[in-house]
PDB file of C-alpha atoms in Angstrom:
ATOM      1  CA  MET A   3      79.710  96.226 131.172  1.00 57.00           C
ATOM      2  CA  PRO A   4      81.291  98.845 128.860  1.00 81.00           C
ATOM      3  CA  PHE A   5      78.206 100.325 127.189  1.00 86.00           C
ATOM      4  CA  ILE A   6      78.806 104.075 127.583  1.00 88.00           C
ATOM      5  CA  GLU A   7      75.335 105.458 128.173  1.00 81.00           C
ATOM      6  CA  LYS A   8      76.330 109.132 128.178  1.00 88.00           C
ATOM      7  CA  SER A   9      78.765 110.471 125.590  1.00 94.00           C
ATOM      8  CA  SER A  10      81.002 113.413 126.452  1.00 94.00           C
ATOM      9  CA  TYR A  11      80.536 114.847 122.952  1.00 96.00           C
ATOM     10  CA  LYS A  12      78.295 117.861 123.406  1.00 89.00           C
ATOM     11  CA  LYS A  13      77.512 119.563 120.124  1.00 91.00           C
ATOM     12  CA  PRO A  14      78.935 120.535 116.733  1.00 94.00           C
ATOM     13  CA  PRO A  15      79.200 124.127 115.429  1.00 94.00           C
ATOM     14  CA  LEU A  16      75.852 125.895 115.219  1.00 91.00           C
ATOM     15  CA  HIS A  17      75.759 125.926 111.415  1.00 94.00           C
ATOM     16  CA  GLN A  18      75.965 122.113 111.327  1.00 96.00           C
ATOM     17  CA  ILE A  19      72.268 121.807 112.006  1.00 95.00           C
ATOM     18  CA  ASN A  20      71.698 118.085 111.383  1.00 96.00           C
ATOM     19  CA  GLY A  21      73.426 114.797 110.598  1.00 96.00           C
ATOM     20  CA  HIS A  22      73.840 115.621 106.906  1.00 97.00           C
ATOM     21  CA  PHE A  23      75.477 118.991 107.573  1.00 97.00           C
ATOM     22  CA  GLN A  24      77.648 117.390 110.266  1.00 97.00           C
ATOM     23  CA  THR A  25      78.796 114.838 107.672  1.00 97.00           C
ATOM     24  CA  ILE A  26      79.174 116.930 104.534  1.00 96.00           C
ATOM     25  CA  LEU A  27      80.627 120.230 105.762  1.00 96.00           C
ATOM     26  CA  PRO A  28      83.743 118.761 107.444  1.00 95.00           C
ATOM     27  CA  SER A  29      84.306 116.627 104.351  1.00 95.00           C
ATOM     28  CA  LEU A  30      84.239 119.676 102.097  1.00 93.00           C
ATOM     29  CA  PHE A  31      85.893 122.362 104.188  1.00 93.00           C
ATOM     30  CA  ARG A  32      87.883 120.965 107.114  1.00 96.00           C
ATOM     31  CA  LYS A  33      91.650 121.472 106.827  1.00 95.00           C
ATOM     32  CA  ILE A  34      94.368 119.931 108.997  1.00 97.00           C
ATOM     33  CA  GLU A  35      97.727 121.687 108.925  1.00 96.00           C
ATOM     34  CA  GLY A  36     101.195 120.475 109.813  1.00 96.00           C
ATOM     35  CA  ILE A  37     101.029 116.882 108.591  1.00 98.00           C
ATOM     36  CA  ASN A  38     104.181 115.930 106.685  1.00 97.00           C
ATOM     37  CA  TYR A  39     104.265 112.251 105.891  1.00 98.00           C
ATOM     38  CA  THR A  40     107.188 110.057 104.999  1.00 98.00           C
ATOM     39  CA  ARG A  41     105.966 107.454 102.512  1.00 98.00           C
ATOM     40  CA  GLU A  42     107.012 103.830 102.532  1.00 98.00           C
ATOM     41  CA  ARG A  43     105.955 101.336  99.870  1.00 98.00           C
ATOM     42  CA  ILE A  44     105.737  97.681 100.809  1.00 98.00           C
ATOM     43  CA  GLU A  45     105.467  94.776  98.376  1.00 98.00           C
ATOM     44  CA  LEU A  46     102.760  92.219  99.069  1.00 98.00           C
ATOM     45  CA  TRP A  47     102.872  88.440  98.731  1.00 95.00           C
ATOM     46  CA  ASP A  48     101.082  88.672  95.374  1.00 96.00           C
ATOM     47  CA  SER A  49     103.572  91.227  93.950  1.00 97.00           C
ATOM     48  CA  ASP A  50     101.175  94.136  94.425  1.00 98.00           C
ATOM     49  CA  PHE A  51     101.976  97.039  96.761  1.00 98.00           C
ATOM     50  CA  LEU A  52     100.628  99.225  99.549  1.00 98.00           C
ATOM     51  CA  ASP A  53     101.706 102.782 100.389  1.00 98.00           C
ATOM     52  CA  LEU A  54     102.177 103.626 104.068  1.00 98.00           C
ATOM     53  CA  ASP A  55     102.436 107.222 105.305  1.00 98.00           C
ATOM     54  CA  TRP A  56     104.362 107.779 108.531  1.00 98.00           C
ATOM     55  CA  MET A  57     104.709 110.562 111.087  1.00 98.00           C
ATOM     56  CA  THR A  58     107.366 109.617 113.614  1.00 97.00           C
ATOM     57  CA  ASN A  59     108.529 111.057 116.935  1.00 96.00           C
ATOM     58  CA  GLY A  60     110.934 108.296 117.936  1.00 96.00           C
ATOM     59  CA  SER A  61     108.236 106.788 120.142  1.00 98.00           C
ATOM     60  CA  ARG A  62     107.789 103.165 121.216  1.00 97.00           C
ATOM     61  CA  LYS A  63     104.037 103.670 120.752  1.00 98.00           C
ATOM     62  CA  LEU A  64     102.283 103.599 117.362  1.00 98.00           C
ATOM     63  CA  ALA A  65      98.759 104.468 116.216  1.00 98.00           C
ATOM     64  CA  ILE A  66      97.664 102.880 112.914  1.00 98.00           C
ATOM     65  CA  VAL A  67      94.904 104.794 111.103  1.00 98.00           C
ATOM     66  CA  SER A  68      92.621 103.169 108.498  1.00 98.00           C
ATOM     67  CA  HIS A  69      90.589 105.311 106.100  1.00 98.00           C
ATOM     68  CA  GLY A  70      87.039 104.901 104.798  1.00 98.00           C
ATOM     69  CA  LEU A  71      85.522 104.014 101.427  1.00 97.00           C
ATOM     70  CA  GLU A  72      87.305 105.914  98.650  1.00 97.00           C
ATOM     71  CA  GLY A  73      89.415 107.643 101.277  1.00 97.00           C
ATOM     72  CA  HIS A  74      93.186 107.922 101.669  1.00 98.00           C
ATOM     73  CA  SER A  75      95.811 109.193 104.083  1.00 98.00           C
ATOM     74  CA  ASP A  76      95.259 112.854 103.121  1.00 98.00           C
ATOM     75  CA  ARG A  77      91.575 112.916 104.073  1.00 98.00           C
ATOM     76  CA  HIS A  78      90.797 115.383 106.843  1.00 98.00           C
ATOM     77  CA  TYR A  79      89.646 112.728 109.313  1.00 98.00           C
ATOM     78  CA  VAL A  80      92.816 110.662 108.858  1.00 98.00           C
ATOM     79  CA  LYS A  81      95.089 113.680 109.236  1.00 98.00           C
ATOM     80  CA  GLY A  82      93.136 114.832 112.288  1.00 98.00           C
ATOM     81  CA  MET A  83      93.675 111.484 114.001  1.00 98.00           C
ATOM     82  CA  VAL A  84      97.336 111.489 112.989  1.00 98.00           C
ATOM     83  CA  LYS A  85      97.793 114.971 114.424  1.00 98.00           C
ATOM     84  CA  SER A  86      96.056 114.110 117.691  1.00 98.00           C
ATOM     85  CA  PHE A  87      98.350 111.147 118.394  1.00 98.00           C
ATOM     86  CA  SER A  88     101.447 112.849 116.998  1.00 98.00           C
ATOM     87  CA  ASN A  89     100.914 115.876 119.244  1.00 98.00           C
ATOM     88  CA  ALA A  90     100.835 113.473 122.191  1.00 98.00           C
ATOM     89  CA  GLY A  91     104.224 112.036 121.206  1.00 98.00           C
ATOM     90  CA  TRP A  92     103.070 108.867 119.462  1.00 98.00           C
ATOM     91  CA  ASP A  93     104.311 107.626 116.113  1.00 98.00           C
ATOM     92  CA  THR A  94     101.521 107.290 113.555  1.00 98.00           C
ATOM     93  CA  LEU A  95     100.965 105.267 110.404  1.00 98.00           C
ATOM     94  CA  ALA A  96      98.185 106.082 107.936  1.00 98.00           C
ATOM     95  CA  TRP A  97      98.019 103.298 105.372  1.00 98.00           C
ATOM     96  CA  ASN A  98      96.340 103.476 101.986  1.00 98.00           C
ATOM     97  CA  CYS A  99      94.257 100.599 100.654  1.00 98.00           C
ATOM     98  CA  ARG A 100      95.090  99.272  97.194  1.00 98.00           C
ATOM     99  CA  SER A 101      94.281 101.896  94.534  1.00 98.00           C
ATOM    100  CA  CYS A 102      93.847 104.671  97.132  1.00 98.00           C
ATOM    101  CA  SER A 103      97.328 106.208  97.433  1.00 97.00           C
ATOM    102  CA  GLY A 104      97.254 108.200  94.197  1.00 96.00           C
ATOM    103  CA  GLU A 105      98.685 105.396  92.067  1.00 97.00           C
ATOM    104  CA  MET A 106      96.617 102.498  90.776  1.00 98.00           C
ATOM    105  CA  ASN A 107      97.647  99.127  92.147  1.00 98.00           C
ATOM    106  CA  LYS A 108      98.941  96.459  89.790  1.00 98.00           C
ATOM    107  CA  LEU A 109      96.510  93.541  90.029  1.00 97.00           C
ATOM    108  CA  PRO A 110      92.902  93.029  88.882  1.00 96.00           C
ATOM    109  CA  ARG A 111      91.584  93.680  92.378  1.00 96.00           C
ATOM    110  CA  MET A 112      91.355  96.742  94.595  1.00 96.00           C
ATOM    111  CA  TYR A 113      90.004  96.850  98.155  1.00 97.00           C
ATOM    112  CA  HIS A 114      86.797  96.323 100.118  1.00 96.00           C
ATOM    113  CA  HIS A 115      85.307  96.379 103.631  1.00 96.00           C
ATOM    114  CA  GLY A 116      86.661  92.950 104.443  1.00 96.00           C
ATOM    115  CA  ALA A 117      90.171  93.162 102.972  1.00 96.00           C
ATOM    116  CA  THR A 118      91.884  92.281 106.224  1.00 97.00           C
ATOM    117  CA  ASP A 119      94.590  90.389 104.363  1.00 97.00           C
ATOM    118  CA  ASP A 120      96.068  93.756 103.429  1.00 98.00           C
ATOM    119  CA  MET A 121      95.587  95.146 106.931  1.00 98.00           C
ATOM    120  CA  GLU A 122      97.357  92.093 108.298  1.00 98.00           C
ATOM    121  CA  ALA A 123     100.203  92.619 105.836  1.00 98.00           C
ATOM    122  CA  VAL A 124     100.661  96.169 107.133  1.00 98.00           C
ATOM    123  CA  ILE A 125     100.640  95.025 110.758  1.00 98.00           C
ATOM    124  CA  ASN A 126     103.040  92.158 110.146  1.00 98.00           C
ATOM    125  CA  HIS A 127     105.400  94.512 108.312  1.00 98.00           C
ATOM    126  CA  VAL A 128     105.369  96.955 111.223  1.00 98.00           C
ATOM    127  CA  VAL A 129     105.951  94.246 113.826  1.00 98.00           C
ATOM    128  CA  LYS A 130     108.770  92.717 111.792  1.00 97.00           C
ATOM    129  CA  THR A 131     110.634  95.912 110.874  1.00 97.00           C
ATOM    130  CA  ARG A 132     109.961  98.282 113.787  1.00 97.00           C
ATOM    131  CA  ASP A 133     110.399  98.057 117.545  1.00 96.00           C
ATOM    132  CA  TYR A 134     107.123  99.172 119.133  1.00 98.00           C
ATOM    133  CA  GLU A 135     105.980  98.213 122.591  1.00 97.00           C
ATOM    134  CA  THR A 136     102.417  99.406 122.023  1.00 98.00           C
ATOM    135  CA  ILE A 137     100.293  99.534 118.868  1.00 98.00           C
ATOM    136  CA  VAL A 138      96.718 100.785 118.761  1.00 98.00           C
ATOM    137  CA  MET A 139      94.331 100.537 115.826  1.00 98.00           C
ATOM    138  CA  THR A 140      92.031 103.369 114.770  1.00 98.00           C
ATOM    139  CA  GLY A 141      89.677 103.520 111.812  1.00 98.00           C
ATOM    140  CA  PHE A 142      86.794 105.354 110.233  1.00 98.00           C
ATOM    141  CA  SER A 143      83.710 103.949 108.513  1.00 98.00           C
ATOM    142  CA  MET A 144      84.954 101.153 106.210  1.00 98.00           C
ATOM    143  CA  GLY A 145      88.365 101.294 107.897  1.00 98.00           C
ATOM    144  CA  GLY A 146      86.666 100.861 111.240  1.00 98.00           C
ATOM    145  CA  GLY A 147      84.762  97.835 109.997  1.00 98.00           C
ATOM    146  CA  MET A 148      87.942  96.348 108.590  1.00 98.00           C
ATOM    147  CA  THR A 149      89.633  96.893 111.966  1.00 98.00           C
ATOM    148  CA  LEU A 150      86.829  95.127 113.850  1.00 98.00           C
ATOM    149  CA  LYS A 151      86.886  92.228 111.394  1.00 98.00           C
ATOM    150  CA  TYR A 152      90.664  91.835 111.687  1.00 98.00           C
ATOM    151  CA  LEU A 153      90.567  91.870 115.490  1.00 98.00           C
ATOM    152  CA  GLY A 154      87.654  89.452 115.665  1.00 98.00           C
ATOM    153  CA  GLU A 155      88.785  86.916 113.102  1.00 97.00           C
ATOM    154  CA  ASN A 156      92.205  86.724 114.762  1.00 97.00           C
ATOM    155  CA  GLY A 157      91.003  86.853 118.376  1.00 95.00           C
ATOM    156  CA  SER A 158      93.857  86.056 120.740  1.00 94.00           C
ATOM    157  CA  ASN A 159      96.261  85.501 117.829  1.00 97.00           C
ATOM    158  CA  ILE A 160      96.939  89.148 117.032  1.00 98.00           C
ATOM    159  CA  PRO A 161     100.475  90.398 117.744  1.00 97.00           C
ATOM    160  CA  ASP A 162     101.124  91.060 121.426  1.00 97.00           C
ATOM    161  CA  GLU A 163     102.011  94.665 120.625  1.00 98.00           C
ATOM    162  CA  ILE A 164      98.400  95.483 119.638  1.00 98.00           C
ATOM    163  CA  LYS A 165      96.763  96.662 122.848  1.00 98.00           C
ATOM    164  CA  ALA A 166      93.543  98.504 121.924  1.00 98.00           C
ATOM    165  CA  ALA A 167      91.385  99.941 119.157  1.00 98.00           C
ATOM    166  CA  ALA A 168      89.048 102.893 118.621  1.00 98.00           C
ATOM    167  CA  VAL A 169      86.775 103.112 115.576  1.00 98.00           C
ATOM    168  CA  PHE A 170      84.221 105.671 114.441  1.00 98.00           C
ATOM    169  CA  SER A 171      81.119 105.812 112.227  1.00 98.00           C
ATOM    170  CA  VAL A 172      81.296 102.102 111.473  1.00 98.00           C
ATOM    171  CA  PRO A 173      78.761 100.283 109.244  1.00 98.00           C
ATOM    172  CA  VAL A 174      78.995  97.277 111.529  1.00 97.00           C
ATOM    173  CA  ASN A 175      76.257  95.391 109.687  1.00 97.00           C
ATOM    174  CA  LEU A 176      76.591  95.673 105.909  1.00 95.00           C
ATOM    175  CA  HIS A 177      73.338  93.865 105.171  1.00 93.00           C
ATOM    176  CA  ALA A 178      71.520  96.642 106.999  1.00 95.00           C
ATOM    177  CA  SER A 179      73.784  99.482 105.855  1.00 96.00           C
ATOM    178  CA  ILE A 180      73.536  98.936 102.099  1.00 95.00           C
ATOM    179  CA  PRO A 181      69.754  99.552 101.978  1.00 95.00           C
ATOM    180  CA  THR A 182      70.245 102.692 104.073  1.00 97.00           C
ATOM    181  CA  ILE A 183      72.556 104.344 101.549  1.00 96.00           C
ATOM    182  CA  HIS A 184      69.896 103.777  98.884  1.00 96.00           C
ATOM    183  CA  GLU A 185      67.240 105.764 100.760  1.00 96.00           C
ATOM    184  CA  TRP A 186      66.229 108.962  98.965  1.00 95.00           C
ATOM    185  CA  GLN A 187      67.694 111.290 101.594  1.00 96.00           C
ATOM    186  CA  ASN A 188      71.098 109.635 101.125  1.00 96.00           C
ATOM    187  CA  ALA A 189      71.213 109.968  97.337  1.00 96.00           C
ATOM    188  CA  PHE A 190      74.093 112.466  97.594  1.00 95.00           C
ATOM    189  CA  TYR A 191      76.355 109.902  99.271  1.00 96.00           C
ATOM    190  CA  LYS A 192      75.348 107.039  96.989  1.00 96.00           C
ATOM    191  CA  ILE A 193      75.966 109.066  93.821  1.00 96.00           C
ATOM    192  CA  ARG A 194      79.267 110.412  95.107  1.00 96.00           C
ATOM    193  CA  PHE A 195      80.648 107.009  96.111  1.00 96.00           C
ATOM    194  CA  LEU A 196      79.489 105.303  92.917  1.00 96.00           C
ATOM    195  CA  ARG A 197      80.966 108.046  90.748  1.00 96.00           C
ATOM    196  CA  LYS A 198      84.372 107.625  92.393  1.00 96.00           C
ATOM    197  CA  LEU A 199      84.236 103.841  92.229  1.00 96.00           C
ATOM    198  CA  LYS A 200      83.236 103.888  88.548  1.00 96.00           C
ATOM    199  CA  ARG A 201      86.115 106.225  87.723  1.00 97.00           C
ATOM    200  CA  LYS A 202      88.535 103.882  89.440  1.00 96.00           C
ATOM    201  CA  LEU A 203      87.012 100.848  87.754  1.00 96.00           C
ATOM    202  CA  ARG A 204      87.503 102.437  84.328  1.00 97.00           C
ATOM    203  CA  ALA A 205      91.194 102.845  85.112  1.00 97.00           C
ATOM    204  CA  LYS A 206      91.405  99.219  86.216  1.00 97.00           C
ATOM    205  CA  ALA A 207      89.560  98.055  83.083  1.00 97.00           C
ATOM    206  CA  ALA A 208      92.138  99.864  80.932  1.00 97.00           C
ATOM    207  CA  MET A 209      94.768  97.658  82.580  1.00 97.00           C
ATOM    208  CA  TYR A 210      92.743  94.448  82.243  1.00 97.00           C
ATOM    209  CA  PRO A 211      90.318  94.835  79.322  1.00 96.00           C
ATOM    210  CA  GLU A 212      90.085  91.070  78.904  1.00 95.00           C
ATOM    211  CA  LEU A 213      88.814  90.658  82.490  1.00 94.00           C
ATOM    212  CA  ILE A 214      86.689  93.758  83.122  1.00 96.00           C
ATOM    213  CA  SER A 215      83.861  94.812  80.823  1.00 95.00           C
ATOM    214  CA  LEU A 216      82.561  98.361  81.126  1.00 96.00           C
ATOM    215  CA  GLU A 217      79.412  97.629  79.150  1.00 95.00           C
ATOM    216  CA  GLY A 218      76.454  99.019  81.061  1.00 94.00           C
ATOM    217  CA  LEU A 219      78.599 100.585  83.777  1.00 96.00           C
ATOM    218  CA  ASP A 220      77.068 104.033  83.293  1.00 94.00           C
ATOM    219  CA  ASP A 221      73.595 102.578  83.879  1.00 95.00           C
ATOM    220  CA  ILE A 222      74.412 101.156  87.307  1.00 96.00           C
ATOM    221  CA  ASN A 223      72.642 103.189  89.984  1.00 95.00           C
ATOM    222  CA  ASP A 224      72.981 101.063  93.101  1.00 95.00           C
ATOM    223  CA  PHE A 225      75.600  99.183  95.070  1.00 96.00           C
ATOM    224  CA  TYR A 226      73.890  95.821  94.701  1.00 95.00           C
ATOM    225  CA  GLU A 227      74.421  95.783  90.952  1.00 96.00           C
ATOM    226  CA  PHE A 228      77.903  97.318  91.165  1.00 96.00           C
ATOM    227  CA  ASP A 229      78.978  94.739  93.726  1.00 96.00           C
ATOM    228  CA  ASP A 230      77.319  91.880  91.806  1.00 96.00           C
ATOM    229  CA  ARG A 231      79.121  92.797  88.579  1.00 96.00           C
ATOM    230  CA  TYR A 232      82.462  94.019  89.894  1.00 96.00           C
ATOM    231  CA  SER A 233      83.292  94.032  93.616  1.00 96.00           C
ATOM    232  CA  ALA A 234      82.285  90.426  94.293  1.00 96.00           C
ATOM    233  CA  PRO A 235      83.886  88.651  91.300  1.00 96.00           C
ATOM    234  CA  LEU A 236      87.067  90.740  91.368  1.00 95.00           C
ATOM    235  CA  HIS A 237      87.650  89.773  94.990  1.00 96.00           C
ATOM    236  CA  GLY A 238      86.673  86.123  94.907  1.00 95.00           C
ATOM    237  CA  PHE A 239      83.008  86.218  95.962  1.00 96.00           C
ATOM    238  CA  LYS A 240      80.032  84.667  94.193  1.00 96.00           C
ATOM    239  CA  ASP A 241      77.743  87.716  94.241  1.00 95.00           C
ATOM    240  CA  SER A 242      76.816  90.714  96.392  1.00 95.00           C
ATOM    241  CA  GLU A 243      74.942  88.529  98.899  1.00 95.00           C
ATOM    242  CA  ASP A 244      77.982  86.307  99.373  1.00 96.00           C
ATOM    243  CA  PHE A 245      80.182  89.419  99.512  1.00 96.00           C
ATOM    244  CA  TYR A 246      78.217  91.171 102.276  1.00 96.00           C
ATOM    245  CA  SER A 247      77.686  87.965 104.255  1.00 95.00           C
ATOM    246  CA  LYS A 248      81.370  87.122 104.471  1.00 96.00           C
ATOM    247  CA  ILE A 249      82.909  90.570 105.051  1.00 97.00           C
ATOM    248  CA  SER A 250      80.437  92.251 107.444  1.00 97.00           C
ATOM    249  CA  ALA A 251      82.144  93.078 110.741  1.00 97.00           C
ATOM    250  CA  HIS A 252      79.250  92.281 113.091  1.00 96.00           C
ATOM    251  CA  GLN A 253      79.829  88.524 112.995  1.00 96.00           C
ATOM    252  CA  PHE A 254      83.470  88.898 114.077  1.00 98.00           C
ATOM    253  CA  ILE A 255      83.057  91.381 116.937  1.00 97.00           C
ATOM    254  CA  PRO A 256      82.178  88.772 119.605  1.00 97.00           C
ATOM    255  CA  GLU A 257      85.680  87.275 119.284  1.00 98.00           C
ATOM    256  CA  ILE A 258      87.581  90.521 119.923  1.00 98.00           C
ATOM    257  CA  LYS A 259      89.993  90.151 122.835  1.00 97.00           C
ATOM    258  CA  ILE A 260      91.369  93.675 123.372  1.00 97.00           C
ATOM    259  CA  PRO A 261      89.647  96.871 124.607  1.00 97.00           C
ATOM    260  CA  THR A 262      87.839  98.310 121.578  1.00 98.00           C
ATOM    261  CA  LEU A 263      85.846 101.535 121.444  1.00 98.00           C
ATOM    262  CA  ILE A 264      83.077 101.932 118.851  1.00 98.00           C
ATOM    263  CA  VAL A 265      81.654 105.451 118.488  1.00 98.00           C
ATOM    264  CA  ASN A 266      78.616 105.757 116.195  1.00 98.00           C
ATOM    265  CA  ALA A 267      76.570 108.960 116.281  1.00 97.00           C
ATOM    266  CA  LYS A 268      72.839 108.474 116.722  1.00 97.00           C
ATOM    267  CA  ASN A 269      72.128 110.875 113.840  1.00 97.00           C
ATOM    268  CA  ASP A 270      74.587 109.260 111.406  1.00 98.00           C
ATOM    269  CA  PRO A 271      72.650 109.276 108.110  1.00 98.00           C
ATOM    270  CA  LEU A 272      74.402 106.148 106.841  1.00 98.00           C
ATOM    271  CA  LEU A 273      73.965 103.866 109.854  1.00 98.00           C
ATOM    272  CA  PRO A 274      70.754 101.911 110.533  1.00 97.00           C
ATOM    273  CA  GLU A 275      69.765 100.549 113.942  1.00 97.00           C
ATOM    274  CA  ALA A 276      71.691  97.312 113.385  1.00 97.00           C
ATOM    275  CA  CYS A 277      74.943  99.296 113.521  1.00 98.00           C
ATOM    276  CA  TYR A 278      74.475 100.120 117.207  1.00 97.00           C
ATOM    277  CA  PRO A 279      75.181  96.792 118.974  1.00 96.00           C
ATOM    278  CA  VAL A 280      73.978  97.821 122.430  1.00 96.00           C
ATOM    279  CA  THR A 281      73.120  94.330 123.656  1.00 95.00           C
ATOM    280  CA  LEU A 282      76.510  92.997 122.608  1.00 95.00           C
ATOM    281  CA  ALA A 283      78.364  95.845 124.314  1.00 95.00           C
ATOM    282  CA  LYS A 284      76.466  95.278 127.558  1.00 94.00           C
ATOM    283  CA  GLU A 285      77.586  91.652 127.594  1.00 94.00           C
ATOM    284  CA  HIS A 286      81.060  91.846 126.021  1.00 96.00           C
ATOM    285  CA  PRO A 287      84.062  92.475 128.313  1.00 95.00           C
ATOM    286  CA  TYR A 288      86.088  94.305 125.650  1.00 96.00           C
ATOM    287  CA  ILE A 289      83.600  96.251 123.510  1.00 97.00           C
ATOM    288  CA  TYR A 290      82.983  99.861 124.559  1.00 97.00           C
ATOM    289  CA  LEU A 291      80.043 101.290 122.617  1.00 97.00           C
ATOM    290  CA  GLU A 292      79.418 105.046 122.685  1.00 97.00           C
ATOM    291  CA  ILE A 293      76.457 106.629 120.895  1.00 97.00           C
ATOM    292  CA  PRO A 294      76.672 110.449 120.859  1.00 97.00           C
ATOM    293  CA  ARG A 295      73.351 112.118 120.084  1.00 96.00           C
ATOM    294  CA  VAL A 296      74.966 114.077 117.227  1.00 97.00           C
ATOM    295  CA  GLY A 297      78.088 113.948 115.066  1.00 97.00           C
ATOM    296  CA  GLY A 298      76.973 112.725 111.662  1.00 98.00           C
ATOM    297  CA  HIS A 299      79.150 110.314 109.682  1.00 98.00           C
ATOM    298  CA  VAL A 300      82.873 110.890 110.268  1.00 98.00           C
ATOM    299  CA  GLY A 301      82.060 114.391 111.490  1.00 97.00           C
ATOM    300  CA  PHE A 302      82.213 115.034 115.238  1.00 98.00           C
ATOM    301  CA  ALA A 303      83.393 118.632 114.796  1.00 97.00           C
ATOM    302  CA  ILE A 304      84.091 120.721 117.900  1.00 97.00           C
ATOM    303  CA  PRO A 305      83.247 124.446 117.652  1.00 95.00           C
ATOM    304  CA  GLY A 306      86.412 126.501 117.178  1.00 94.00           C
ATOM    305  CA  GLU A 307      88.732 123.493 117.284  1.00 95.00           C
ATOM    306  CA  GLU A 308      90.912 121.974 114.577  1.00 96.00           C
ATOM    307  CA  LEU A 309      90.742 118.464 116.002  1.00 98.00           C
ATOM    308  CA  SER A 310      87.445 116.601 116.177  1.00 98.00           C
ATOM    309  CA  TYR A 311      85.853 114.712 119.038  1.00 98.00           C
ATOM    310  CA  ALA A 312      86.910 111.474 117.314  1.00 98.00           C
ATOM    311  CA  ASP A 313      90.557 112.592 117.294  1.00 98.00           C
ATOM    312  CA  ARG A 314      90.466 113.491 120.973  1.00 98.00           C
ATOM    313  CA  ARG A 315      88.328 110.555 122.089  1.00 98.00           C
ATOM    314  CA  ALA A 316      90.536 107.889 120.516  1.00 98.00           C
ATOM    315  CA  LEU A 317      93.632 109.258 122.242  1.00 98.00           C
ATOM    316  CA  GLU A 318      91.784 109.660 125.552  1.00 97.00           C
ATOM    317  CA  PHE A 319      90.456 106.119 125.385  1.00 97.00           C
ATOM    318  CA  VAL A 320      93.780 104.395 124.784  1.00 97.00           C
ATOM    319  CA  GLU A 321      95.754 106.560 127.215  1.00 95.00           C
ATOM    320  CA  ASN A 322      93.205 105.992 129.995  1.00 93.00           C
ATOM    321  CA  LEU A 323      93.820 102.267 129.598  1.00 92.00           C
ATOM    322  CA  GLU A 324      97.421 102.879 130.790  1.00 76.00           C
ATOM    323  CA  LEU A 325      98.824 100.548 128.142  1.00 74.00           C
TER     324      LEU A 325
END
């Protein structure tokens, strides 16, 4: 069965001495050159919009890249994946979740880990308007979880063009992941994410003051309260418990029907044990689970190289399948 017991990822640069350094330093300092997107805006069924950023080579093969929480198409990890596939002759599409493209979306909702309705809208648009023989899905962190959820909840009903997926640093089990980000050693990540989300929520509240109250927002210090007060009700869930229960990717993975690689570093500071589904991978014909000893969260830097192990591994995985 496709549990990959030995990862080919060796080690990060020497100065990235642990999982936190391997996570934070690429986020702060990694630069990817030569990415020049062409932006396309699509209108959604509810009159909102999504911005799609393309790099095209005239290929019949497309890689779709999904970003993480509070990410966007210009994040280093997205551009690295785009460059890896583009250099190999593929077309690439990096899509931005609602509110993440640099312009606030129109409606009193934004995005979340389980917003596969928007992912499906992107895929359906591509299939309807472009002529690709092969489409592969890639994603990081939240975007990886969204990818797994989409593939699992649709099973054999995904478009025939979608042949494989490769996702990295995925919080597969949200019930287990949320407590992890609240541990003292992860305070940096919690504060950073909440600060960005609060800033975005203030902008949304200015658009819909009758629906969104900012009273007490500055006092919120954890995701449970933020999701109880804002994420859940804005997106049609009862509370944070209902939210996490219905959107967590782990319950959908068993129904995936295409080859799917999950790469989660063992020293990822944001992933608890429940995010390494070893037993499932050993029994599932399509799930390839790889657990490098190091790499951090959305890190996987290679000494002296512009592209990361994630960028190279995703391309290697799908091309070895001879799609």
